């Protein structure tokens, strides 16, 4: 047997030491990214399930039949809880022969796939819609369009970019985060391959007007995707009445929901449901035109892990619908409690009418400036006390209105147990920063530009494009990258610990003040430098 270079216990101890520097994944101190059911037995079951299928390759479910069995069962659960079993068109309009894709009034059986995550589900929904659109317009030179509210998840920006569609963003009401149905209707045309709505949106937790929009896209045979990536598996068990938002709505042609969010599975598992087998077959890629094995992929990967799928399957088997309902009820109670806490803090307000276990918090501009609380200073103060809230930038919409900068909270079942500590911490954080004006991005920018060798002119020139060393130098000047900022791997590589400064409010202010392409280039550099290769020492 090949001797190990190091004892396994040492190697695992190294990982544990690295993990100690991570944000805590359990206990409710991080209110984004992680979804803690608060049930260690459930995490243990998921880990055991994943381990049992560790060597399996999900690439070929005919060779590894366990993958097919678990995938069809997980998709079956999702189809049931999102009301896709009912075949709304079965005895209604739209199930004639002309409706092969299940497009128009919503006919067609609901089928689906397990993907690696929400982004992949969204990417595939867009690719499928594009290919259905193209097939119906063979030879068209036109660029297909996606119509969606500005609050649509960035995964759809990515999908438009990857698959060559134009993303037509419809402004939402800056007070509530809600889009208007009339504004969406105005954008519809023959070049629209897909309308996307969220249930709810990530930035403001607004539940988009799904039934009203479906009533105008359906008759025009325009596909409608419901992005329920974050909220889906919570809304399906929500303890309060909601307007119809899922596959019960005729005209919804696809729906995405992440099992690695409110399905409590480890990262790497989501479902994409699609109405109409023929529509869904456009999701697949197949080729026999190479000398290797015939390739048939439902999703973007080739070889696929089965671990996250097995974990999700095991969790569904363990919890069943009553278990999901119980966990959702905890998250819902905690969300109501947090809304009350924030509502009671002078100078802050909850944005709009959030639906589901998440919310955004903005400054209450109705009170005098000395009583206002800036949500980013608030988040920084909370972080200093060990509570991680997520800062969201403000955004200028195409109609000139401005969406406020906010702080996002994702609420999980474990938040309920954390409330006795969390609620006073949120109040204390607000007290600590009340009256402190928000960071002025233009001022920060001017101060930084003054320090640059070329001054403001250097910054303006930077907007025209930077190579990686120039980008790193700029990050260094902004204090966002350790070392010289411009050099080789050793000097310029950021330690993960260097990546984030203590206070994020000035960083977000910069994000808003800099032109988006420059910010994006700088952030690419920052993230790339964090994983700059370290020298591997053979002995
Ligand atoms: C999280 C999320 C996504 C993307 O999912 P990932 O799993 O992070 O790839 C898409 N849409 C919404 C609304 C989300 O919250």
Coordinates of C-alpha atoms and ligand atoms in Angstrom, one line a residue:
X1 CA 0.0 0.0 0.0
X2 CA 1.2 3.5 -0.8
X3 CA 2.2 5.2 2.4
X4 CA 0.5 8.4 3.3
X5 CA 2.8 11.4 3.3
X6 CA 1.0 12.6 6.5
X7 CA -1.2 10.9 9.0
X8 CA -4.9 11.4 8.2
X9 CA -5.5 12.9 11.7
X10 CA -3.0 15.7 11.0
X11 CA -4.6 16.4 7.7
X12 CA -8.1 16.6 9.2
X13 CA -6.7 18.8 12.0
X14 CA -5.5 21.2 9.4
X15 CA -9.0 21.5 7.9
X16 CA -10.4 22.0 11.4
X17 CA -8.0 24.8 12.0
X18 CA -8.9 26.4 8.7
X19 CA -12.6 26.0 9.5
X20 CA -12.1 27.8 12.8
X21 CA -11.6 31.0 10.8
X22 CA -14.8 30.5 8.8
X23 CA -18.0 32.4 9.7
X24 CA -20.1 30.1 11.9
X25 CA -22.4 27.8 9.8
X26 CA -24.6 26.8 12.7
X27 CA -26.3 28.6 15.6
X28 CA -27.9 31.4 13.6
X29 CA -25.2 34.0 13.8
X30 CA -24.9 34.3 10.1
X31 CA -28.1 35.6 8.5
X32 CA -27.3 34.7 4.8
X33 CA -25.6 31.9 2.9
X34 CA -26.3 29.2 5.5
X35 CA -29.6 27.5 6.3
X36 CA -29.5 25.8 9.7
X37 CA -32.5 23.6 10.5
X38 CA -31.1 23.5 14.1
X39 CA -31.3 19.6 14.0
X40 CA -27.8 18.0 14.4
X41 CA -29.4 14.6 13.7
X42 CA -30.6 15.8 10.3
X43 CA -27.1 17.1 9.4
X44 CA -25.6 13.8 10.5
X45 CA -28.1 11.8 8.3
X46 CA -27.3 14.0 5.3
X47 CA -23.6 13.4 5.8
X48 CA -24.1 9.7 6.1
X49 CA -26.3 9.6 3.0
X50 CA -23.7 11.6 1.0
X51 CA -20.9 9.3 2.1
X52 CA -22.8 6.2 1.0
X53 CA -22.8 7.4 -2.6
X54 CA -19.4 9.1 -2.5
X55 CA -17.9 7.0 -5.3
X56 CA -20.9 7.1 -7.6
X57 CA -20.9 9.1 -10.9
X58 CA -24.2 10.8 -11.5
X59 CA -23.2 11.2 -15.2
X60 CA -24.9 8.0 -16.1
X61 CA -28.0 7.1 -14.1
X62 CA -28.4 3.9 -16.2
X63 CA -25.1 2.6 -14.9
X64 CA -25.7 4.1 -11.4
X65 CA -29.4 3.4 -11.0
X66 CA -29.4 4.7 -7.4
X67 CA -29.0 8.2 -8.9
X68 CA -32.1 7.8 -11.1
X69 CA -34.1 6.4 -8.2
X70 CA -33.3 9.2 -5.9
X71 CA -33.5 12.0 -8.5
X72 CA -37.0 10.9 -9.7
X73 CA -38.1 10.7 -6.1
X74 CA -36.7 14.2 -5.2
X75 CA -38.3 15.7 -8.3
X76 CA -41.5 13.9 -7.5
X77 CA -41.6 15.5 -4.0
X78 CA -40.9 19.0 -5.4
X79 CA -43.6 18.5 -8.1
X80 CA -46.1 17.6 -5.4
X81 CA -45.3 20.5 -3.0
X82 CA -45.3 23.0 -5.9
X83 CA -48.6 21.8 -7.2
X84 CA -47.3 20.4 -10.4
X85 CA -49.1 17.1 -10.1
X86 CA -52.4 18.7 -10.9
X87 CA -51.9 19.2 -14.6
X88 CA -53.9 22.5 -14.6
X89 CA -54.5 22.2 -18.4
X90 CA -55.8 18.7 -18.3
X91 CA -59.4 19.6 -18.5
X92 CA -59.0 23.3 -19.3
X93 CA -57.7 25.1 -22.4
X94 CA -54.4 24.6 -24.0
X95 CA -53.9 20.8 -24.1
X96 CA -54.6 20.4 -27.7
X97 CA -52.0 19.1 -30.1
X98 CA -50.7 22.6 -30.8
X99 CA -49.6 23.0 -27.2
X100 CA -46.8 20.5 -27.3
X101 CA -44.5 22.6 -25.1
X102 CA -47.2 23.1 -22.5
X103 CA -46.7 26.8 -23.3
X104 CA -50.0 28.6 -23.7
X105 CA -52.6 28.1 -21.0
X106 CA -50.4 25.7 -19.0
X107 CA -51.1 22.2 -20.2
X108 CA -48.5 19.4 -20.0
X109 CA -47.1 17.1 -17.4
X110 CA -44.5 18.6 -15.1
X111 CA -41.1 16.9 -15.2
X112 CA -37.8 18.0 -13.8
X113 CA -34.1 17.7 -12.9
X114 CA -31.9 17.9 -9.9
X115 CA -29.1 20.4 -10.5
X116 CA -26.1 21.5 -8.6
X117 CA -27.7 24.7 -7.3
X118 CA -29.9 27.6 -7.9
X119 CA -27.6 29.2 -10.5
X120 CA -27.6 26.1 -12.6
X121 CA -31.4 25.7 -12.3
X122 CA -31.8 29.4 -13.5
X123 CA -29.2 29.0 -16.3
X124 CA -31.0 25.9 -17.6
X125 CA -34.4 27.5 -17.4
X126 CA -33.0 30.3 -19.6
X127 CA -31.3 27.9 -22.0
X128 CA -34.4 25.8 -22.4
X129 CA -36.6 28.9 -23.0
X130 CA -34.1 30.2 -25.6
X131 CA -34.0 27.0 -27.5
X132 CA -37.8 26.6 -27.5
X133 CA -38.1 30.2 -28.7
X134 CA -35.5 29.6 -31.4
X135 CA -37.0 26.4 -32.6
X136 CA -40.3 28.2 -33.2
X137 CA -38.5 30.9 -35.2
X138 CA -36.0 28.9 -37.3
X139 CA -33.4 31.1 -38.9
X140 CA -34.2 34.3 -37.1
X141 CA -31.3 36.7 -36.6
X142 CA -32.9 38.4 -33.7
X143 CA -31.5 38.3 -30.2
X144 CA -34.1 36.9 -27.8
X145 CA -35.0 38.9 -24.7
X146 CA -35.6 38.1 -21.0
X147 CA -38.0 40.4 -19.3
X148 CA -37.7 40.6 -15.5
X149 CA -38.0 43.0 -12.6
X150 CA -34.7 44.7 -11.5
X151 CA -34.9 42.5 -8.3
X152 CA -34.4 39.3 -10.3
X153 CA -31.4 37.3 -9.1
X154 CA -28.0 37.9 -10.6
X155 CA -28.1 34.3 -11.9
X156 CA -30.3 35.7 -14.8
X157 CA -27.7 38.3 -15.6
X158 CA -25.2 35.5 -15.8
X159 CA -27.6 33.4 -17.9
X160 CA -28.2 36.2 -20.4
X161 CA -24.4 36.7 -20.6
X162 CA -23.6 33.0 -21.1
X163 CA -26.4 32.2 -23.5
X164 CA -26.6 35.4 -25.6
X165 CA -29.9 36.9 -24.6
X166 CA -30.7 40.5 -23.8
X167 CA -31.9 41.1 -20.2
X168 CA -34.6 43.7 -20.2
X169 CA -35.0 44.9 -16.6
X170 CA -38.3 46.4 -15.5
X171 CA -38.0 49.0 -12.6
X172 CA -39.7 48.1 -9.3
X173 CA -41.3 50.5 -6.8
X174 CA -38.4 51.8 -4.7
X175 CA -40.6 51.8 -1.6
X176 CA -41.9 48.2 -1.8
X177 CA -39.7 46.4 -4.3
X178 CA -42.7 45.3 -6.3
X179 CA -42.9 45.4 -10.1
X180 CA -46.1 46.6 -11.9
X181 CA -47.9 44.2 -14.1
X182 CA -48.6 46.9 -16.7
X183 CA -44.9 47.8 -16.9
X184 CA -44.1 44.1 -17.6
X185 CA -46.9 43.9 -20.2
X186 CA -45.5 46.9 -22.1
X187 CA -42.2 45.0 -22.6
X188 CA -43.8 41.9 -24.1
X189 CA -43.2 41.1 -27.8
X190 CA -42.3 38.3 -30.1
X191 CA -38.6 38.5 -29.2
X192 CA -39.3 37.7 -25.6
X193 CA -38.2 34.2 -24.9
X194 CA -38.8 34.3 -21.2
X195 CA -40.3 36.3 -18.4
X196 CA -38.8 35.7 -14.9
X197 CA -40.5 36.5 -11.6
X198 CA -39.4 35.7 -8.1
X199 CA -41.1 33.9 -5.2
X200 CA -39.8 35.8 -3.4
X201 CA -37.0 38.1 -4.6
X202 CA -33.7 37.9 -2.8
X203 CA -33.0 41.6 -2.3
X204 CA -36.4 42.7 -0.9
X205 CA -38.4 39.4 -0.4
X206 CA -41.1 40.7 -2.6
X207 CA -43.5 38.1 -3.9
X208 CA -43.9 39.1 -7.6
X209 CA -47.4 39.2 -9.1
X210 CA -47.2 35.7 -10.6
X211 CA -50.8 34.9 -11.4
X212 CA -51.4 38.4 -12.9
X213 CA -48.3 38.1 -15.2
X214 CA -49.1 34.6 -16.1
X215 CA -52.5 35.8 -17.3
X216 CA -50.8 38.0 -19.9
X217 CA -47.9 35.7 -20.9
X218 CA -49.9 32.5 -21.2
X219 CA -52.2 33.7 -24.0
X220 CA -49.2 35.1 -25.8
X221 CA -47.4 31.7 -25.5
X222 CA -44.5 33.4 -23.7
X223 CA -42.7 31.2 -21.2
X224 CA -42.8 32.2 -17.6
X225 CA -40.2 31.1 -15.0
X226 CA -40.8 31.4 -11.3
X227 CA -37.5 31.7 -9.4
X228 CA -38.3 30.2 -6.1
X229 CA -34.7 29.3 -5.4
X230 CA -34.5 30.8 -2.0
X231 CA -38.1 30.8 -0.8
X232 CA -39.6 27.8 -2.6
X233 CA -39.3 25.1 0.0
X234 CA -40.4 27.5 2.7
X235 CA -43.3 29.1 0.9
X236 CA -44.7 25.6 0.1
X237 CA -45.1 25.1 3.8
X238 CA -45.8 28.7 4.8
X239 CA -48.2 28.9 7.8
X240 CA -50.0 32.0 6.4
X241 CA -52.2 32.3 3.2
X242 CA -50.3 33.4 0.1
X243 CA -51.6 34.3 -3.4
X244 CA -51.0 31.4 -5.9
X245 CA -47.4 31.6 -6.9
X246 CA -46.3 28.1 -8.1
X247 CA -47.2 25.5 -10.7
X248 CA -50.8 25.8 -9.7
X249 CA -50.8 28.9 -11.8
X250 CA -51.5 28.0 -15.4
X251 CA -48.9 29.7 -17.6
X252 CA -46.0 29.1 -15.3
X253 CA -43.8 27.0 -17.5
X254 CA -40.9 26.4 -15.1
X255 CA -39.9 26.8 -11.5
X256 CA -36.6 26.6 -9.6
X257 CA -36.2 25.8 -5.9
X258 CA -33.0 25.1 -4.0
X259 CA -32.8 22.1 -1.7
X260 CA -29.5 23.5 -0.3
X261 CA -31.5 26.5 1.1
X262 CA -34.8 25.7 2.8
X263 CA -34.3 22.0 2.0
X264 CA -31.5 22.1 4.5
X265 CA -29.3 19.9 2.3
X266 CA -25.5 20.5 2.0
X267 CA -24.5 22.8 -0.9
X268 CA -24.9 21.5 -4.4
X269 CA -28.6 20.6 -4.9
X270 CA -31.6 22.3 -6.4
X271 CA -34.5 21.3 -8.6
X272 CA -35.8 22.7 -11.9
X273 CA -39.3 21.8 -12.7
X274 CA -40.6 22.3 -16.3
X275 CA -44.1 22.0 -17.7
X276 CA -44.4 19.8 -20.7
X277 CA -42.0 17.0 -21.6
X278 CA -41.2 18.4 -25.0
X279 CA -40.3 21.8 -23.5
X280 CA -38.1 20.1 -21.0
X281 CA -36.2 18.1 -23.6
X282 CA -34.7 21.4 -24.8
X283 CA -32.8 21.4 -21.6
X284 CA -30.7 18.4 -22.6
X285 CA -27.5 18.3 -24.5
X286 CA -26.7 15.1 -26.4
X287 CA -24.0 14.2 -28.9
X288 CA -22.7 11.0 -30.5
X289 CA -20.3 12.9 -32.8
X290 CA -17.1 12.1 -31.0
X291 CA -15.2 8.9 -30.7
X292 CA -16.0 8.4 -27.0
X293 CA -19.1 7.4 -25.1
X294 CA -22.4 8.9 -26.2
X295 CA -22.9 12.1 -24.1
X296 CA -26.4 12.8 -22.8
X297 CA -26.5 15.5 -20.1
X298 CA -29.6 16.9 -18.5
X299 CA -27.6 19.6 -16.7
X300 CA -24.4 21.5 -17.4
X301 CA -21.9 19.2 -15.7
X302 CA -20.6 15.9 -17.2
X303 CA -19.5 13.8 -14.3
X304 CA -21.8 14.7 -11.4
X305 CA -21.6 14.0 -7.6
X306 CA -24.5 12.1 -6.1
X307 CA -23.7 13.2 -2.6
X308 CA -25.9 16.3 -2.4
X309 CA -28.7 14.5 -4.1
X310 CA -28.6 11.6 -1.7
X311 CA -28.4 14.0 1.3
X312 CA -31.5 15.9 0.0
X313 CA -33.3 12.6 -0.6
X314 CA -32.5 11.4 2.9
X315 CA -33.7 14.7 4.4
X316 CA -37.0 14.6 2.5
X317 CA -37.5 11.0 3.7
X318 CA -36.8 11.9 7.3
X319 CA -38.8 15.1 7.5
X320 CA -41.7 14.5 5.1
X321 CA -44.2 17.3 4.7
X322 CA -44.9 17.6 8.4
X323 CA -41.2 18.0 9.2
X324 CA -40.9 20.7 6.6
X325 CA -44.0 22.4 7.9
X326 CA -42.7 22.4 11.5
X327 CA -39.3 23.8 10.5
X328 CA -41.0 26.4 8.2
X329 CA -43.2 27.5 11.1
X330 CA -40.2 28.1 13.3
X331 CA -38.6 30.3 10.6
X332 CA -41.9 32.1 10.0
X333 CA -42.3 32.9 13.7
X334 CA -38.7 34.1 13.9
X335 CA -39.3 36.3 10.8
X336 CA -42.4 37.9 12.3
X337 CA -40.4 38.5 15.5
X338 CA -37.6 40.1 13.6
X339 CA -39.9 42.3 11.7
X340 CA -41.3 43.5 15.0
X341 CA -37.9 44.1 16.4
X342 CA -36.7 46.1 13.4
X343 CA -40.1 47.9 13.2
X344 CA -39.6 49.0 16.8
X345 CA -36.1 50.4 16.2
X346 CA -36.2 54.2 15.7
X347 CA -34.6 55.1 12.4
X348 CA -34.9 51.8 10.6
X349 CA -37.7 50.3 8.5
X350 CA -38.5 47.0 6.8
X351 CA -38.7 47.4 3.0
X352 CA -42.1 46.7 1.5
X353 CA -44.1 43.7 2.4
X354 CA -41.7 40.8 2.6
X355 CA -43.0 37.3 2.0
X356 CA -41.2 34.3 3.3
X357 CA -38.3 33.9 5.7
X358 CA -36.2 36.9 4.6
X359 CA -36.4 40.7 4.7
X360 CA -34.5 43.8 3.9
X361 CA -33.9 46.8 6.2
X362 CA -33.5 50.4 5.1
X363 CA -33.1 53.8 6.7
X364 CA -36.4 55.3 7.9
X365 CA -36.2 58.7 6.1
X366 CA -39.4 59.8 7.8
X367 CA -37.5 60.6 11.1
X368 CA -35.1 63.5 11.4
X369 CA -31.5 62.8 10.4
X370 CA -30.2 62.6 13.9
X371 CA -32.5 59.7 14.6
X372 CA -31.9 57.8 11.3
X373 CA -29.9 54.5 11.3
X374 CA -27.9 53.7 8.3
X375 CA -28.4 50.0 7.5
X376 CA -24.8 49.5 6.6
X377 CA -23.4 51.0 9.7
X378 CA -25.9 49.0 11.6
X379 CA -24.7 45.8 9.9
X380 CA -21.1 46.6 10.7
X381 CA -22.0 47.3 14.4
X382 CA -23.9 44.0 14.5
X383 CA -20.9 42.2 13.0
X384 CA -18.6 43.6 15.6
X385 CA -20.9 41.9 18.1
X386 CA -20.7 38.6 16.2
X387 CA -23.9 38.8 14.1
X388 CA -23.4 38.6 10.3
X389 CA -26.0 40.5 8.3
X390 CA -25.6 41.1 4.6
X391 CA -25.1 44.5 3.1
X392 CA -26.8 45.3 -0.2
X393 CA -25.9 48.3 -2.4
X394 CA -28.4 50.9 -3.6
X395 CA -29.1 50.8 -7.3
X396 CA -30.1 53.3 -10.0
X397 CA -33.0 51.9 -12.1
X398 CA -33.5 52.6 -15.8
X399 CA -36.4 55.0 -15.1
X400 CA -34.1 57.1 -12.9
X401 CA -35.5 56.0 -9.6
X402 CA -33.1 54.7 -7.0
X403 CA -33.5 51.6 -4.9
X404 CA -32.3 52.2 -1.4
X405 CA -29.1 50.6 0.1
X406 CA -30.3 47.9 2.6
X407 CA -29.3 45.1 4.9
X408 CA -30.5 41.7 4.2
X409 CA -31.5 39.0 6.7
X410 CA -32.2 35.4 5.8
X411 CA -34.1 33.8 8.7
X412 CA -33.8 30.0 9.3
X413 CA -35.4 27.7 11.9
X414 CA -32.5 28.1 14.2
X415 CA -33.0 31.9 14.3
X416 CA -36.0 31.3 16.6
X417 CA -33.7 29.9 19.3
X418 CA -31.2 32.7 18.7
X419 CA -33.7 35.5 19.1
X420 CA -33.2 36.1 22.8
X421 CA -29.6 37.1 22.0
X422 CA -30.2 38.4 18.4
X423 CA -33.0 40.9 19.1
X424 CA -31.1 42.9 21.8
X425 CA -28.0 42.8 19.7
X426 CA -29.9 44.4 16.8
X427 CA -31.3 47.1 19.0
X428 CA -27.8 47.8 20.6
X429 CA -26.2 47.9 17.1
X430 CA -28.8 50.5 16.0
X431 CA -28.2 52.6 19.2
X432 CA -24.5 52.5 18.6
X433 CA -24.8 54.1 15.1
X434 CA -28.0 56.2 15.3
X435 CA -27.5 59.6 13.7
X436 CA -24.2 58.6 11.9
X437 CA -24.7 59.6 8.3
X438 CA -24.0 57.0 5.7
X439 CA -20.6 56.8 4.1
X440 CA -20.4 59.2 1.2
X441 CA -19.1 57.1 -1.6
X442 CA -18.0 60.1 -3.7
X443 CA -16.0 61.4 -0.8
X444 CA -14.3 58.0 -0.2
X445 CA -13.5 57.9 -3.9
X446 CA -12.1 61.4 -4.0
X447 CA -9.9 60.7 -1.0
X448 CA -8.6 57.4 -2.5
X449 CA -8.1 59.0 -5.9
X450 CA -6.0 61.7 -4.3
X451 CA -3.7 59.0 -2.9
X452 CA -3.2 57.3 -6.3
X453 CA 0.0 58.1 -8.2
X454 CA -2.0 59.5 -11.1
X455 CA -4.8 61.0 -9.0
X456 CA -8.4 61.1 -10.3
X457 CA -7.2 60.9 -13.8
X458 CA -5.7 57.4 -13.1
X459 CA -9.1 56.3 -11.8
X460 CA -10.9 57.6 -14.9
X461 CA -8.3 55.8 -17.1
X462 CA -8.9 52.6 -15.1
X463 CA -12.5 52.5 -16.2
X464 CA -11.2 51.8 -19.7
X465 CA -9.7 48.5 -18.6
X466 CA -7.1 47.2 -16.3
X467 CA -4.7 44.4 -16.4
X468 CA -4.5 42.2 -13.3
X469 CA -1.5 44.0 -11.8
X470 CA -3.0 47.4 -12.2
X471 CA -6.3 46.1 -10.7
X472 CA -4.4 44.7 -7.7
X473 CA -2.5 48.0 -7.3
X474 CA -5.7 49.9 -7.2
X475 CA -7.2 47.4 -4.6
X476 CA -4.0 47.9 -2.6
X477 CA -4.4 51.7 -2.7
X478 CA -8.0 51.2 -1.6
X479 CA -6.7 49.1 1.3
X480 CA -8.6 46.1 0.1
X481 CA -5.6 43.9 -0.7
X482 CA -2.7 43.2 1.6
X483 CA 1.0 43.3 0.6
X484 CA 2.2 45.4 -2.2
X485 CA -1.0 44.7 -4.0
X486 CA 0.7 44.5 -7.4
X487 CA 3.3 41.9 -7.3
X488 CA 3.9 38.2 -7.6
X489 CA 1.9 35.4 -5.9
X490 CA 3.7 35.8 -2.6
X491 CA 3.6 39.6 -2.3
X492 CA 0.3 40.2 -4.0
X493 CA -1.7 37.2 -2.9
X494 CA -4.3 38.1 -0.3
X495 CA -4.8 35.8 2.6
X496 CA -8.4 34.9 2.9
X497 CA -8.3 36.7 6.3
X498 CA -7.2 39.9 4.6
X499 CA -10.0 39.8 2.1
X500 CA -12.6 41.6 4.2
X501 CA -11.9 44.8 6.2
X502 CA -13.6 45.2 9.6
X503 CA -16.1 47.7 8.2
X504 CA -18.0 47.0 5.1
X505 CA -20.0 50.2 4.8
X506 CA -17.2 52.1 3.1
X507 CA -16.7 49.2 0.7
X508 CA -20.4 49.2 -0.3
X509 CA -20.3 52.9 -0.7
X510 CA -17.4 52.5 -3.1
X511 CA -19.3 49.8 -4.9
X512 CA -22.1 52.3 -5.5
X513 CA -19.8 55.2 -6.4
X514 CA -17.5 53.5 -8.9
X515 CA -18.7 52.7 -12.4
X516 CA -20.1 49.2 -12.4
X517 CA -17.6 47.8 -14.9
X518 CA -14.7 49.0 -12.9
X519 CA -16.1 47.7 -9.6
X520 CA -16.7 44.3 -11.3
X521 CA -13.2 44.2 -12.6
X522 CA -11.8 45.0 -9.1
X523 CA -13.9 42.4 -7.4
X524 CA -12.8 39.8 -10.0
X525 CA -9.2 40.7 -9.1
X526 CA -9.9 40.5 -5.4
X527 CA -11.6 37.1 -5.6
X528 CA -8.9 35.8 -7.9
X529 CA -6.1 36.9 -5.6
X530 CA -7.7 35.2 -2.7
X531 CA -7.2 31.8 -4.5
X532 CA -3.8 32.7 -6.1
X533 CA -1.9 29.4 -6.1
X534 CA 0.4 28.9 -3.1
X535 CA 3.7 27.2 -3.7
X536 CA 3.2 23.5 -3.0
X537 CA 6.0 22.1 -0.9
X538 CA 6.7 18.5 -1.9
X539 CA 8.3 17.7 1.5
Ligands
LIG1 C1 -29.7 31.7 -4.1 C2 -30.6 32.2 -5.2 C3 -30.3 31.9 -6.6 C4 -29.0 31.2 -7.0 O1 -28.8 30.1 -6.3 P1 -27.3 29.5 -5.9 O2 -27.7 28.2 -5.2 O3 -26.6 30.4 -5.0 O4 -26.6 29.2 -7.2 C5 -31.2 32.2 -7.5 N1 -32.3 32.9 -7.2 C6 -32.6 33.3 -6.0 C7 -33.8 34.1 -5.7 C8 -31.7 33.0 -5.0 O5 -32.0 33.4 -3.7

